[in-house]
PDB file of C-alpha atoms in Angstrom:
ATOM      1  CA  ASP A   1     -15.806   3.911  -2.550  1.00 92.00           C
ATOM      2  CA  ILE A   2     -12.178   2.676  -2.419  1.00 96.00           C
ATOM      3  CA  ALA A   3     -10.215   1.292   0.714  1.00 98.00           C
ATOM      4  CA  LEU A   4      -6.768   1.737   0.157  1.00 98.00           C
ATOM      5  CA  VAL A   5      -3.976   0.265   2.461  1.00 98.00           C
ATOM      6  CA  LEU A   6      -0.193   1.556   1.839  1.00 98.00           C
ATOM      7  CA  VAL A   7       2.101  -0.992   2.857  1.00 98.00           C
ATOM      8  CA  ILE A   8       5.383   0.787   3.667  1.00 98.00           C
ATOM      9  CA  ASP A   9       8.891  -0.463   4.168  1.00 97.00           C
ATOM     10  CA  ARG A  10      10.318   1.183   7.176  1.00 96.00           C
ATOM     11  CA  SER A  11      13.298  -1.016   7.945  1.00 96.00           C
ATOM     12  CA  GLY A  12      17.037   0.270   8.304  1.00 95.00           C
ATOM     13  CA  SER A  13      17.882   0.685   4.668  1.00 94.00           C
ATOM     14  CA  MET A  14      14.981   2.896   3.735  1.00 95.00           C
ATOM     15  CA  GLN A  15      16.674   5.659   6.699  1.00 94.00           C
ATOM     16  CA  GLY A  16      16.846   9.018   5.016  1.00 95.00           C
ATOM     17  CA  PRO A  17      15.711  10.367   1.389  1.00 95.00           C
ATOM     18  CA  LYS A  18      13.658   7.027   0.588  1.00 95.00           C
ATOM     19  CA  LEU A  19      11.821   7.191   3.944  1.00 96.00           C
ATOM     20  CA  GLU A  20      10.919  10.776   3.116  1.00 96.00           C
ATOM     21  CA  ALA A  21       9.806  10.005  -0.407  1.00 97.00           C
ATOM     22  CA  ALA A  22       7.698   7.335   1.317  1.00 97.00           C
ATOM     23  CA  LYS A  23       5.842   9.835   3.017  1.00 97.00           C
ATOM     24  CA  GLU A  24       5.246  12.187   0.848  1.00 97.00           C
ATOM     25  CA  SER A  25       3.921   9.113  -1.514  1.00 97.00           C
ATOM     26  CA  ALA A  26       1.500   8.523   1.248  1.00 97.00           C
ATOM     27  CA  ARG A  27       0.445  12.121   1.291  1.00 96.00           C
ATOM     28  CA  ALA A  28       0.035  12.316  -2.456  1.00 96.00           C
ATOM     29  CA  THR A  29      -2.112   9.369  -2.098  1.00 96.00           C
ATOM     30  CA  THR A  30      -4.453  11.142   0.092  1.00 96.00           C
ATOM     31  CA  GLU A  31      -4.763  14.220  -2.382  1.00 94.00           C
ATOM     32  CA  VAL A  32      -6.291  11.972  -5.022  1.00 95.00           C
ATOM     33  CA  LEU A  33      -8.548   9.973  -2.846  1.00 96.00           C
ATOM     34  CA  SER A  34     -12.164  11.187  -2.862  1.00 95.00           C
ATOM     35  CA  ALA A  35     -13.297  12.473   0.695  1.00 96.00           C
ATOM     36  CA  ASN A  36     -15.423   9.479   1.522  1.00 96.00           C
ATOM     37  CA  ASP A  37     -12.466   6.850   0.271  1.00 97.00           C
ATOM     38  CA  ILE A  38     -10.449   5.018   3.447  1.00 98.00           C
ATOM     39  CA  ILE A  39      -6.939   5.053   3.599  1.00 98.00           C
ATOM     40  CA  SER A  40      -5.071   3.237   6.107  1.00 98.00           C
ATOM     41  CA  VAL A  41      -1.164   2.895   6.480  1.00 98.00           C
ATOM     42  CA  VAL A  42       0.970   0.223   7.697  1.00 98.00           C
ATOM     43  CA  ALA A  43       4.392   0.522   8.462  1.00 98.00           C
ATOM     44  CA  PHE A  44       6.761  -2.696   8.480  1.00 97.00           C
ATOM     45  CA  ASP A  45      10.288  -3.806   9.427  1.00 96.00           C
ATOM     46  CA  SER A  46      10.593  -7.299  11.150  1.00 95.00           C
ATOM     47  CA  GLU A  47       7.105  -6.301  12.560  1.00 96.00           C
ATOM     48  CA  PRO A  48       3.927  -4.421  11.019  1.00 97.00           C
ATOM     49  CA  MET A  49       2.978  -1.321  12.843  1.00 97.00           C
ATOM     50  CA  VAL A  50      -0.852   0.451  11.938  1.00 98.00           C
ATOM     51  CA  LEU A  51       0.655   3.863  11.575  1.00 97.00           C
ATOM     52  CA  VAL A  52      -2.876   5.013   9.911  1.00 97.00           C
ATOM     53  CA  ARG A  53      -5.807   3.195  11.199  1.00 97.00           C
ATOM     54  CA  PRO A  54      -8.668   3.271   8.875  1.00 98.00           C
ATOM     55  CA  THR A  55      -9.503   6.618   8.276  1.00 97.00           C
ATOM     56  CA  ARG A  56     -11.582   8.672   5.516  1.00 97.00           C
ATOM     57  CA  ALA A  57      -9.427  10.444   3.104  1.00 97.00           C
ATOM     58  CA  ALA A  58     -11.258  14.109   3.852  1.00 96.00           C
ATOM     59  CA  ASN A  59      -9.126  13.911   7.532  1.00 96.00           C
ATOM     60  CA  LYS A  60      -6.094  15.041   5.635  1.00 95.00           C
ATOM     61  CA  MET A  61      -4.281  17.036   8.370  1.00 95.00           C
ATOM     62  CA  ARG A  62      -4.687  13.711  10.795  1.00 96.00           C
ATOM     63  CA  ILE A  63      -3.377  11.580   8.150  1.00 97.00           C
ATOM     64  CA  SER A  64      -0.699  13.607   7.413  1.00 96.00           C
ATOM     65  CA  ASN A  65       0.390  13.936  11.070  1.00 96.00           C
ATOM     66  CA  ASP A  66       0.253  10.207  11.601  1.00 97.00           C
ATOM     67  CA  ILE A  67       2.394   9.892   8.425  1.00 97.00           C
ATOM     68  CA  ALA A  68       4.909  12.245   9.893  1.00 96.00           C
ATOM     69  CA  ARG A  69       5.815  10.017  12.979  1.00 95.00           C
ATOM     70  CA  LEU A  70       7.070   7.216  10.375  1.00 95.00           C
ATOM     71  CA  GLN A  71      10.677   6.146  11.386  1.00 95.00           C
ATOM     72  CA  SER A  72      13.297   3.757  10.256  1.00 94.00           C
ATOM     73  CA  GLY A  73      13.430   0.405  12.066  1.00 92.00           C
ATOM     74  CA  GLY A  74      15.094  -3.119  11.543  1.00 92.00           C
ATOM     75  CA  GLY A  75      14.671  -5.760   9.338  1.00 94.00           C
ATOM     76  CA  THR A  76      12.338  -6.419   6.385  1.00 94.00           C
ATOM     77  CA  ASN A  77       9.568  -9.027   6.673  1.00 96.00           C
ATOM     78  CA  ILE A  78       6.520  -8.526   4.233  1.00 97.00           C
ATOM     79  CA  TYR A  79       4.223 -11.357   5.103  1.00 97.00           C
ATOM     80  CA  PRO A  80       3.063  -9.870   8.647  1.00 98.00           C
ATOM     81  CA  ALA A  81       2.391  -6.473   7.034  1.00 98.00           C
ATOM     82  CA  LEU A  82       0.441  -8.047   4.253  1.00 98.00           C
ATOM     83  CA  LYS A  83      -1.724  -9.949   6.687  1.00 98.00           C
ATOM     84  CA  GLN A  84      -2.480  -6.788   8.823  1.00 98.00           C
ATOM     85  CA  ALA A  85      -3.317  -5.170   5.490  1.00 98.00           C
ATOM     86  CA  PHE A  86      -5.672  -8.002   4.661  1.00 98.00           C
ATOM     87  CA  ASP A  87      -7.319  -8.184   8.117  1.00 98.00           C
ATOM     88  CA  ILE A  88      -7.840  -4.355   7.909  1.00 98.00           C
ATOM     89  CA  LEU A  89      -9.401  -4.557   4.586  1.00 98.00           C
ATOM     90  CA  GLN A  90     -11.604  -7.732   5.540  1.00 96.00           C
ATOM     91  CA  GLY A  91     -13.378  -5.289   8.453  1.00 94.00           C
ATOM     92  CA  ILE A  92     -14.239  -2.418   5.790  1.00 97.00           C
ATOM     93  CA  ASN A  93     -17.127  -2.251   3.354  1.00 94.00           C
ATOM     94  CA  ALA A  94     -16.078  -1.050  -0.135  1.00 95.00           C
ATOM     95  CA  LYS A  95     -16.604  -1.572  -3.787  1.00 93.00           C
ATOM     96  CA  VAL A  96     -12.846  -1.674  -4.543  1.00 96.00           C
ATOM     97  CA  LYS A  97     -10.001  -2.843  -1.958  1.00 97.00           C
ATOM     98  CA  HIS A  98      -6.673  -2.281  -3.064  1.00 98.00           C
ATOM     99  CA  VAL A  99      -2.849  -2.754  -1.192  1.00 98.00           C
ATOM    100  CA  ILE A 100       0.126  -0.521  -2.399  1.00 98.00           C
ATOM    101  CA  LEU A 101       2.950  -2.543  -1.087  1.00 98.00           C
ATOM    102  CA  MET A 102       6.832  -0.418  -1.105  1.00 98.00           C
ATOM    103  CA  THR A 103       9.784  -1.889  -0.099  1.00 97.00           C
ATOM    104  CA  ASP A 104      13.628  -1.819  -0.690  1.00 95.00           C
ATOM    105  CA  GLY A 105      14.719  -4.965   0.563  1.00 89.00           C
ATOM    106  CA  GLU A 106      14.569  -8.506  -0.020  1.00 91.00           C
ATOM    107  CA  ALA A 107      12.406 -10.637   2.509  1.00 92.00           C
ATOM    108  CA  PRO A 108      11.567 -14.202   3.313  1.00 92.00           C
ATOM    109  CA  SER A 109       8.682 -15.263   0.765  1.00 94.00           C
ATOM    110  CA  ASP A 110       7.230 -18.121   3.270  1.00 94.00           C
ATOM    111  CA  GLY A 111       3.705 -18.173   3.154  1.00 96.00           C
ATOM    112  CA  ILE A 112       2.956 -14.959   0.911  1.00 97.00           C
ATOM    113  CA  SER A 113       1.695 -16.722  -2.631  1.00 96.00           C
ATOM    114  CA  GLU A 114      -1.115 -18.488  -0.446  1.00 97.00           C
ATOM    115  CA  LEU A 115      -1.729 -15.074   1.335  1.00 98.00           C
ATOM    116  CA  VAL A 116      -1.848 -13.136  -1.456  1.00 98.00           C
ATOM    117  CA  GLY A 117      -4.311 -16.013  -3.408  1.00 97.00           C
ATOM    118  CA  GLU A 118      -6.437 -15.763   0.080  1.00 97.00           C
ATOM    119  CA  MET A 119      -6.608 -11.844  -0.471  1.00 98.00           C
ATOM    120  CA  GLN A 120      -7.470 -12.336  -4.552  1.00 96.00           C
ATOM    121  CA  SER A 121     -10.209 -14.506  -3.374  1.00 96.00           C
ATOM    122  CA  ALA A 122     -11.729 -11.852  -1.255  1.00 97.00           C
ATOM    123  CA  ARG A 123     -11.316  -9.015  -4.063  1.00 95.00           C
ATOM    124  CA  ILE A 124      -8.471  -7.562  -2.820  1.00 97.00           C
ATOM    125  CA  THR A 125      -5.528  -6.375  -5.240  1.00 97.00           C
ATOM    126  CA  VAL A 126      -2.277  -5.822  -4.525  1.00 98.00           C
ATOM    127  CA  SER A 127       0.189  -3.644  -6.315  1.00 98.00           C
ATOM    128  CA  CYS A 128       3.874  -3.510  -5.818  1.00 98.00           C
ATOM    129  CA  VAL A 129       6.307  -0.322  -5.892  1.00 98.00           C
ATOM    130  CA  GLY A 130      10.112  -2.020  -5.512  1.00 97.00           C
ATOM    131  CA  VAL A 131      12.919   0.691  -4.592  1.00 95.00           C
ATOM    132  CA  GLN A 132      16.405   0.138  -5.367  1.00 88.00           C
ATOM    133  CA  GLY A 133      17.449  -3.063  -3.561  1.00 88.00           C
ATOM    134  CA  ALA A 134      13.770  -4.698  -3.904  1.00 94.00           C
ATOM    135  CA  ASP A 135      13.185  -8.300  -4.713  1.00 94.00           C
ATOM    136  CA  ARG A 136      11.982  -8.115  -8.087  1.00 95.00           C
ATOM    137  CA  ASN A 137      11.092 -11.778  -8.610  1.00 96.00           C
ATOM    138  CA  LEU A 138       9.224 -11.499  -5.016  1.00 96.00           C
ATOM    139  CA  LEU A 139       7.191  -8.282  -6.063  1.00 97.00           C
ATOM    140  CA  GLY A 140       6.553  -9.248  -9.452  1.00 97.00           C
ATOM    141  CA  THR A 141       4.920 -12.493  -8.074  1.00 96.00           C
ATOM    142  CA  ILE A 142       2.616 -10.825  -5.124  1.00 97.00           C
ATOM    143  CA  ALA A 143       1.248  -8.054  -8.214  1.00 97.00           C
ATOM    144  CA  ASP A 144       0.783 -10.973 -10.400  1.00 97.00           C
ATOM    145  CA  GLN A 145      -0.979 -12.968  -8.199  1.00 96.00           C
ATOM    146  CA  GLY A 146      -2.575 -10.135  -6.626  1.00 97.00           C
ATOM    147  CA  ASN A 147      -4.150  -8.775  -9.906  1.00 96.00           C
ATOM    148  CA  GLY A 148      -1.985  -5.519  -9.639  1.00 97.00           C
ATOM    149  CA  ARG A 149       1.014  -3.814 -11.210  1.00 97.00           C
ATOM    150  CA  LEU A 150       4.457  -3.780 -10.445  1.00 97.00           C
ATOM    151  CA  TYR A 151       6.682  -0.563 -10.527  1.00 97.00           C
ATOM    152  CA  MET A 152      10.353  -0.837 -10.051  1.00 97.00           C
ATOM    153  CA  VAL A 153      11.605   2.559  -9.256  1.00 95.00           C
ATOM    154  CA  GLU A 154      15.336   3.932  -9.446  1.00 92.00           C
ATOM    155  CA  ASP A 155      14.739   7.427  -8.741  1.00 93.00           C
ATOM    156  CA  ILE A 156      12.970   8.101  -5.301  1.00 93.00           C
ATOM    157  CA  GLY A 157      11.590  11.336  -6.590  1.00 94.00           C
ATOM    158  CA  ALA A 158       8.938   9.868  -8.815  1.00 95.00           C
ATOM    159  CA  LEU A 159       7.357   7.716  -6.032  1.00 96.00           C
ATOM    160  CA  PRO A 160       4.771  10.360  -4.821  1.00 96.00           C
ATOM    161  CA  LYS A 161       3.865  10.218  -8.726  1.00 96.00           C
ATOM    162  CA  ILE A 162       3.849   6.518  -8.815  1.00 96.00           C
ATOM    163  CA  PHE A 163       1.538   6.257  -6.042  1.00 96.00           C
ATOM    164  CA  MET A 164      -0.782   8.752  -7.447  1.00 95.00           C
ATOM    165  CA  LYS A 165      -1.080   6.934 -10.717  1.00 95.00           C
ATOM    166  CA  GLU A 166      -1.798   3.913  -8.690  1.00 95.00           C
ATOM    167  CA  THR A 167      -4.747   5.124  -6.747  1.00 95.00           C
ATOM    168  CA  GLN A 168      -6.146   6.274  -9.977  1.00 94.00           C
ATOM    169  CA  GLU A 169      -5.919   3.030 -11.218  1.00 93.00           C
ATOM    170  CA  ALA A 170      -8.083   1.751  -8.302  1.00 93.00           C
ATOM    171  CA  GLN A 171     -10.456   4.685  -8.940  1.00 92.00           C
ATOM    172  CA  LYS A 172     -10.632   3.151 -12.614  1.00 92.00           C
ATOM    173  CA  SER A 173     -11.507  -0.102 -11.008  1.00 90.00           C
ATOM    174  CA  GLN A 174     -14.115   1.581  -9.179  1.00 88.00           C
ATOM    175  CA  LEU A 175     -15.637   3.047 -12.279  1.00 88.00           C
ATOM    176  CA  VAL A 176     -15.742  -0.339 -13.902  1.00 86.00           C
ATOM    177  CA  GLU A 177     -17.478  -2.000 -10.707  1.00 83.00           C
ATOM    178  CA  ASP A 178     -20.197   1.041 -10.754  1.00 85.00           C
ATOM    179  CA  LEU A 179     -20.942   0.216 -14.656  1.00 88.00           C
ATOM    180  CA  ILE A 180     -21.348  -3.654 -13.709  1.00 83.00           C
ATOM    181  CA  HIS A 181     -23.444  -3.052 -10.905  1.00 75.00           C
TER     182      HIS A 181
END
């Protein structure tokens, strides 16, 4: 089984089409997951907010309704949001634990590297999706250290596909885990 946390930027600059594409991506992710997989969504501006508590992917309606409440807010601070994702995943028993972080902004990098190192030690992987304006260096570092992948996206229409592809990558890791154990 997979436990997946989507960490989605809802800062002021995400307002409009970008935020709608993010919601669509979160819904698309739910479609790809198996019914028993667990998904959680953390939205963040200056502070993180758990939009979808850890829920089995079978509860599509409830997840979709929670995602619909996502609205844009203030600044961009990635660290507390990643920390929140880490805390959520530590409380869940799953073979594969994965975070997809999506942002369009620049954020303070203090402490992020250490945090992702801790996540990696806990066998949590982190991939990043950067939308127009995102800090490529910071996201690249997170994805590298988090044993994940980096996607830089100019066309926000492509976001749902990227989230689906990324979820399928997590499913492949699960198959590998099953073979090893």
